[in-house]
Amino acid sequence: MNLLYFHHFLNHTARILVPHDCEQNPFRNILPQLAVTDDDLLGLLLAFSASHRARLLCHPEPANRIAVWVQDVFPRLRHALDSTEQISDSNLCTAIMLASLEVISPNAFEVPISWQSHLKLARQMIIARGGLRSLNREDKVAYFLSRWFAYLDVVGSLSGSKNDTPLDAGYLAVGEEECIRDGQIDCLLGFTNRFVGCLARIAELAKRCEPLRIDEASGCVREGWQPPEDVIAAAEQLRIDLRNGYKNVVYKGCTHGDRSTTSLRPEEVKEPPWDESEIYASNEAFHWAGLLHLLRRVLGRPPSDGEVQNAVREILKALERVRPDGSAGACLLFPMFSAGCDAQEEGQREKILERLSAVEGFGMSQVQRAREVVERVWASGRPWECEVRGEFFG
């Protein structure tokens, strides 16, 4: 039975965790290789797979089996953090995977622990190891873990004001120098490496502005609110960075493939495979979503603002270039949620619901929860920040 779940993870679960499921998908090679050398991580991988498989088949989760697999995980992780010994890659991977599993399948364990708590533990481990900048970019395992954590960290922070701010806005360092310089799209993230830093800075500004912008008692935006001058200046620089992030992207093929490919812009590539078109659409959708968060949560623009509505339209245009039943479509919850909350036209809302419903079929619980928040926003007219209850929108 364990072998069945192991193969399900390789053949199904791992494929929907990345927007570009290439041959070097780290969830299909690096993670399983780590798991077979560590019992705790292997048990967690099997639990992840069993939970996902049960939802795909509309079966109850095998709670007893999952409990046996993970019974030693939590005490050993805590011991690893408290120990004077170096925290291993397997320890860190286990903490990150716990957060990811709780996002996709809340309450899979007998004791409910939020994804925020698991992510906080992973954050503490990274700090204990010397921070993100200490991770060796030449080490494939460390590089994979840094990107996986960075995604959960920045998108998690943007998923609500009560979540922690990102570990470090210096996320521009997460990636090879060449990738940062030329804007190479990362197959695991679905956007450029430098965009991670943009998202981290947007999250920091949004967290700073939210208590000033929204009246906690009424859940409404304070009339006439304007951000401080230094926030406006930082936001304007971010707008430039976001625009450059999707306009100045060059094609160099998959980051795991032949890096010697001649640099071409997307429109110059003859008859590109469908997934190459999708990865560019994914990058654009995320950048427009980042701009939406900047306009709405930092600069205080209303939903009816022209730039806000243009960003909604651009996200919808990008979604049209992505198959709803492919791996890229499964990884675009953040742009879909962002556009959905500010969509004003009935036709736009119908398209968002259609896309969300398609992604729900992949067996990831956070999609249904995101759809429910979007529908509450439409019904109440309040900012989505006032409707969240610990969801993760990615």
Short mmCIF file of N, CA and C in Angstrom, two decimals, residues 223-317:
data_model
loop_
_atom_site.label_atom_id
_atom_site.label_comp_id
_atom_site.label_asym_id
_atom_site.label_seq_id
_atom_site.Cartn_x
_atom_site.Cartn_y
_atom_site.Cartn_z
N GLU A 223 -12.53 56.31 4.93
CA GLU A 223 -12.76 57.28 3.84
C GLU A 223 -11.64 58.31 3.80
N GLY A 224 -11.13 58.52 2.60
CA GLY A 224 -10.10 59.52 2.41
C GLY A 224 -8.70 59.09 2.82
N TRP A 225 -8.53 57.79 3.14
CA TRP A 225 -7.20 57.36 3.59
C TRP A 225 -6.18 57.46 2.46
N GLN A 226 -5.00 57.94 2.82
CA GLN A 226 -3.88 58.01 1.88
C GLN A 226 -2.63 57.46 2.56
N PRO A 227 -1.81 56.74 1.84
CA PRO A 227 -0.58 56.20 2.45
C PRO A 227 0.43 57.32 2.72
N PRO A 228 1.36 57.10 3.66
CA PRO A 228 2.41 58.08 3.91
C PRO A 228 3.29 58.29 2.68
N GLU A 229 3.98 59.41 2.64
CA GLU A 229 4.79 59.75 1.48
C GLU A 229 5.89 58.72 1.20
N ASP A 230 6.51 58.20 2.25
CA ASP A 230 7.58 57.23 2.01
C ASP A 230 7.04 55.92 1.45
N VAL A 231 5.80 55.57 1.83
CA VAL A 231 5.17 54.38 1.28
C VAL A 231 4.85 54.58 -0.19
N ILE A 232 4.35 55.77 -0.52
CA ILE A 232 4.04 56.08 -1.93
C ILE A 232 5.30 55.98 -2.78
N ALA A 233 6.41 56.52 -2.27
CA ALA A 233 7.67 56.48 -3.03
C ALA A 233 8.13 55.03 -3.25
N ALA A 234 8.03 54.22 -2.20
CA ALA A 234 8.42 52.81 -2.32
C ALA A 234 7.51 52.07 -3.29
N ALA A 235 6.21 52.40 -3.24
CA ALA A 235 5.24 51.74 -4.12
C ALA A 235 5.48 52.11 -5.58
N GLU A 236 5.82 53.35 -5.83
CA GLU A 236 6.07 53.78 -7.20
C GLU A 236 7.29 53.06 -7.78
N GLN A 237 8.31 52.85 -6.97
CA GLN A 237 9.48 52.10 -7.44
C GLN A 237 9.10 50.66 -7.73
N LEU A 238 8.23 50.10 -6.89
CA LEU A 238 7.77 48.73 -7.11
C LEU A 238 6.97 48.61 -8.39
N ARG A 239 6.21 49.64 -8.72
CA ARG A 239 5.43 49.61 -9.97
C ARG A 239 6.38 49.51 -11.17
N ILE A 240 7.48 50.23 -11.10
CA ILE A 240 8.48 50.16 -12.18
C ILE A 240 9.07 48.75 -12.26
N ASP A 241 9.41 48.21 -11.09
CA ASP A 241 9.99 46.86 -11.05
C ASP A 241 9.02 45.82 -11.59
N LEU A 242 7.74 45.96 -11.25
CA LEU A 242 6.73 45.01 -11.73
C LEU A 242 6.58 45.10 -13.24
N ARG A 243 6.57 46.31 -13.77
CA ARG A 243 6.43 46.48 -15.22
C ARG A 243 7.63 45.86 -15.94
N ASN A 244 8.82 46.11 -15.42
CA ASN A 244 10.01 45.52 -16.03
C ASN A 244 10.01 44.00 -15.91
N GLY A 245 9.37 43.50 -14.87
CA GLY A 245 9.37 42.07 -14.59
C GLY A 245 8.63 41.23 -15.60
N TYR A 246 7.65 41.82 -16.30
CA TYR A 246 6.96 41.01 -17.31
C TYR A 246 7.23 41.52 -18.73
N LYS A 247 7.79 42.71 -18.86
CA LYS A 247 8.08 43.22 -20.20
C LYS A 247 9.48 42.83 -20.67
N ASN A 248 10.39 42.66 -19.74
CA ASN A 248 11.78 42.40 -20.10
C ASN A 248 12.20 40.96 -19.84
N VAL A 249 11.28 40.04 -20.08
CA VAL A 249 11.58 38.62 -19.89
C VAL A 249 12.08 38.05 -21.21
N VAL A 250 13.18 37.31 -21.16
CA VAL A 250 13.72 36.69 -22.37
C VAL A 250 13.53 35.19 -22.29
N TYR A 251 13.46 34.56 -23.47
CA TYR A 251 13.28 33.10 -23.52
C TYR A 251 14.63 32.40 -23.52
N LYS A 252 14.86 31.53 -22.54
CA LYS A 252 16.07 30.71 -22.52
C LYS A 252 15.71 29.25 -22.29
N GLY A 253 14.47 28.92 -22.53
CA GLY A 253 14.05 27.55 -22.29
C GLY A 253 13.87 27.26 -20.82
N CYS A 254 13.56 26.03 -20.51
CA CYS A 254 13.37 25.59 -19.13
C CYS A 254 14.66 25.81 -18.34
N THR A 255 14.54 26.29 -17.11
CA THR A 255 15.73 26.53 -16.29
C THR A 255 16.48 25.25 -15.96
N HIS A 256 15.82 24.09 -16.15
CA HIS A 256 16.49 22.83 -15.87
C HIS A 256 17.07 22.22 -17.15
N GLY A 257 16.88 22.90 -18.27
CA GLY A 257 17.32 22.34 -19.54
C GLY A 257 18.64 22.93 -19.99
N ASP A 258 18.83 22.98 -21.30
CA ASP A 258 20.07 23.46 -21.89
C ASP A 258 20.12 24.97 -21.79
N ARG A 259 21.04 25.51 -20.95
CA ARG A 259 21.12 26.95 -20.75
C ARG A 259 21.84 27.66 -21.89
N SER A 260 22.27 26.91 -22.91
CA SER A 260 23.00 27.53 -24.01
C SER A 260 22.09 28.01 -25.12
N THR A 261 20.77 27.83 -24.93
CA THR A 261 19.82 28.23 -25.96
C THR A 261 19.96 29.72 -26.26
N THR A 262 19.90 30.09 -27.50
CA THR A 262 20.00 31.49 -27.88
C THR A 262 18.86 32.29 -27.27
N SER A 263 19.17 33.49 -26.75
CA SER A 263 18.15 34.32 -26.11
C SER A 263 17.19 34.86 -27.15
N LEU A 264 15.94 34.58 -26.96
CA LEU A 264 14.89 35.07 -27.83
C LEU A 264 13.73 35.56 -26.98
N ARG A 265 13.01 36.54 -27.50
CA ARG A 265 11.79 36.95 -26.82
C ARG A 265 10.69 35.96 -27.17
N PRO A 266 9.65 35.87 -26.31
CA PRO A 266 8.60 34.86 -26.53
C PRO A 266 8.00 34.90 -27.92
N GLU A 267 7.77 36.13 -28.43
CA GLU A 267 7.11 36.23 -29.73
C GLU A 267 8.02 35.83 -30.89
N GLU A 268 9.34 35.69 -30.60
CA GLU A 268 10.29 35.32 -31.65
C GLU A 268 10.51 33.82 -31.75
N VAL A 269 9.98 33.09 -30.78
CA VAL A 269 10.14 31.64 -30.80
C VAL A 269 9.12 31.03 -31.74
N LYS A 270 9.57 30.25 -32.71
CA LYS A 270 8.67 29.67 -33.70
C LYS A 270 7.94 28.46 -33.13
N GLU A 271 6.63 28.49 -33.23
CA GLU A 271 5.77 27.39 -32.80
C GLU A 271 6.20 26.78 -31.45
N PRO A 272 6.20 27.61 -30.39
CA PRO A 272 6.62 27.09 -29.09
C PRO A 272 5.63 26.07 -28.56
N PRO A 273 6.10 25.08 -27.81
CA PRO A 273 5.17 24.14 -27.18
C PRO A 273 4.19 24.89 -26.30
N TRP A 274 3.04 24.28 -26.11
CA TRP A 274 1.97 24.94 -25.35
C TRP A 274 2.43 25.33 -23.97
N ASP A 275 3.24 24.47 -23.30
CA ASP A 275 3.61 24.78 -21.93
C ASP A 275 4.58 25.96 -21.85
N GLU A 276 5.34 26.24 -22.93
CA GLU A 276 6.19 27.42 -22.93
C GLU A 276 5.34 28.68 -22.96
N SER A 277 4.29 28.67 -23.74
CA SER A 277 3.37 29.81 -23.77
C SER A 277 2.73 29.99 -22.40
N GLU A 278 2.40 28.88 -21.76
CA GLU A 278 1.75 28.95 -20.45
C GLU A 278 2.66 29.54 -19.38
N ILE A 279 3.94 29.23 -19.42
CA ILE A 279 4.82 29.71 -18.37
C ILE A 279 4.98 31.22 -18.48
N TYR A 280 4.95 31.77 -19.70
CA TYR A 280 4.98 33.23 -19.85
C TYR A 280 3.67 33.85 -19.36
N ALA A 281 2.56 33.20 -19.67
CA ALA A 281 1.27 33.70 -19.19
C ALA A 281 1.21 33.66 -17.67
N SER A 282 1.78 32.63 -17.08
CA SER A 282 1.82 32.52 -15.62
C SER A 282 2.61 33.67 -15.01
N ASN A 283 3.78 33.96 -15.58
CA ASN A 283 4.60 35.06 -15.09
C ASN A 283 3.84 36.39 -15.17
N GLU A 284 3.16 36.61 -16.30
CA GLU A 284 2.41 37.86 -16.46
C GLU A 284 1.26 37.95 -15.46
N ALA A 285 0.54 36.84 -15.28
CA ALA A 285 -0.59 36.83 -14.35
C ALA A 285 -0.14 37.18 -12.93
N PHE A 286 0.99 36.62 -12.51
CA PHE A 286 1.49 36.90 -11.17
C PHE A 286 1.91 38.36 -11.04
N HIS A 287 2.55 38.91 -12.06
CA HIS A 287 2.97 40.31 -11.99
C HIS A 287 1.77 41.25 -11.92
N TRP A 288 0.73 40.97 -12.71
CA TRP A 288 -0.47 41.81 -12.63
C TRP A 288 -1.15 41.65 -11.28
N ALA A 289 -1.12 40.45 -10.71
CA ALA A 289 -1.69 40.25 -9.38
C ALA A 289 -0.90 41.03 -8.33
N GLY A 290 0.43 41.04 -8.47
CA GLY A 290 1.24 41.84 -7.56
C GLY A 290 0.88 43.31 -7.64
N LEU A 291 0.66 43.80 -8.87
CA LEU A 291 0.25 45.20 -9.04
C LEU A 291 -1.10 45.46 -8.39
N LEU A 292 -2.03 44.51 -8.52
CA LEU A 292 -3.34 44.65 -7.88
C LEU A 292 -3.20 44.84 -6.37
N HIS A 293 -2.39 44.02 -5.75
CA HIS A 293 -2.19 44.13 -4.30
C HIS A 293 -1.53 45.47 -3.95
N LEU A 294 -0.62 45.92 -4.79
CA LEU A 294 0.04 47.20 -4.55
C LEU A 294 -0.95 48.36 -4.66
N LEU A 295 -1.76 48.34 -5.71
CA LEU A 295 -2.74 49.41 -5.92
C LEU A 295 -3.80 49.45 -4.83
N ARG A 296 -4.33 48.28 -4.49
CA ARG A 296 -5.45 48.22 -3.56
C ARG A 296 -5.01 48.34 -2.10
N ARG A 297 -3.99 47.59 -1.71
CA ARG A 297 -3.65 47.47 -0.29
C ARG A 297 -2.59 48.45 0.18
N VAL A 298 -1.83 49.01 -0.76
CA VAL A 298 -0.77 49.95 -0.38
C VAL A 298 -1.12 51.38 -0.78
N LEU A 299 -1.54 51.55 -2.03
CA LEU A 299 -1.88 52.89 -2.51
C LEU A 299 -3.33 53.27 -2.25
N GLY A 300 -4.14 52.32 -1.81
CA GLY A 300 -5.51 52.63 -1.40
C GLY A 300 -6.47 52.92 -2.54
N ARG A 301 -6.20 52.38 -3.72
CA ARG A 301 -7.11 52.61 -4.85
C ARG A 301 -8.41 51.81 -4.64
N PRO A 302 -9.56 52.36 -5.05
CA PRO A 302 -10.83 51.63 -4.95
C PRO A 302 -10.94 50.59 -6.05
N PRO A 303 -11.85 49.61 -5.92
CA PRO A 303 -12.01 48.59 -6.96
C PRO A 303 -12.36 49.17 -8.32
N SER A 304 -13.05 50.31 -8.32
CA SER A 304 -13.49 50.92 -9.59
C SER A 304 -12.38 51.68 -10.30
N ASP A 305 -11.24 51.84 -9.67
CA ASP A 305 -10.13 52.58 -10.27
C ASP A 305 -9.73 51.97 -11.61
N GLY A 306 -9.40 52.82 -12.56
CA GLY A 306 -9.08 52.37 -13.91
C GLY A 306 -7.90 51.41 -13.96
N GLU A 307 -6.84 51.71 -13.21
CA GLU A 307 -5.68 50.82 -13.20
C GLU A 307 -5.99 49.48 -12.56
N VAL A 308 -6.82 49.50 -11.52
CA VAL A 308 -7.22 48.26 -10.86
C VAL A 308 -7.98 47.37 -11.84
N GLN A 309 -8.93 47.96 -12.53
CA GLN A 309 -9.73 47.17 -13.47
C GLN A 309 -8.92 46.71 -14.68
N ASN A 310 -7.93 47.50 -15.07
CA ASN A 310 -7.06 47.07 -16.17
C ASN A 310 -6.25 45.85 -15.74
N ALA A 311 -5.77 45.84 -14.49
CA ALA A 311 -5.03 44.69 -13.98
C ALA A 311 -5.91 43.44 -13.95
N VAL A 312 -7.18 43.61 -13.56
CA VAL A 312 -8.12 42.48 -13.57
C VAL A 312 -8.25 41.92 -14.98
N ARG A 313 -8.42 42.81 -15.96
CA ARG A 313 -8.57 42.37 -17.35
C ARG A 313 -7.31 41.66 -17.85
N GLU A 314 -6.14 42.18 -17.48
CA GLU A 314 -4.89 41.58 -17.93
C GLU A 314 -4.71 40.18 -17.34
N ILE A 315 -5.10 40.00 -16.09
CA ILE A 315 -5.02 38.66 -15.48
C ILE A 315 -5.93 37.69 -16.22
N LEU A 316 -7.14 38.14 -16.54
CA LEU A 316 -8.07 37.28 -17.26
C LEU A 316 -7.54 36.93 -18.65
N LYS A 317 -6.89 37.89 -19.30
CA LYS A 317 -6.29 37.63 -20.62
C LYS A 317 -5.17 36.60 -20.50
#
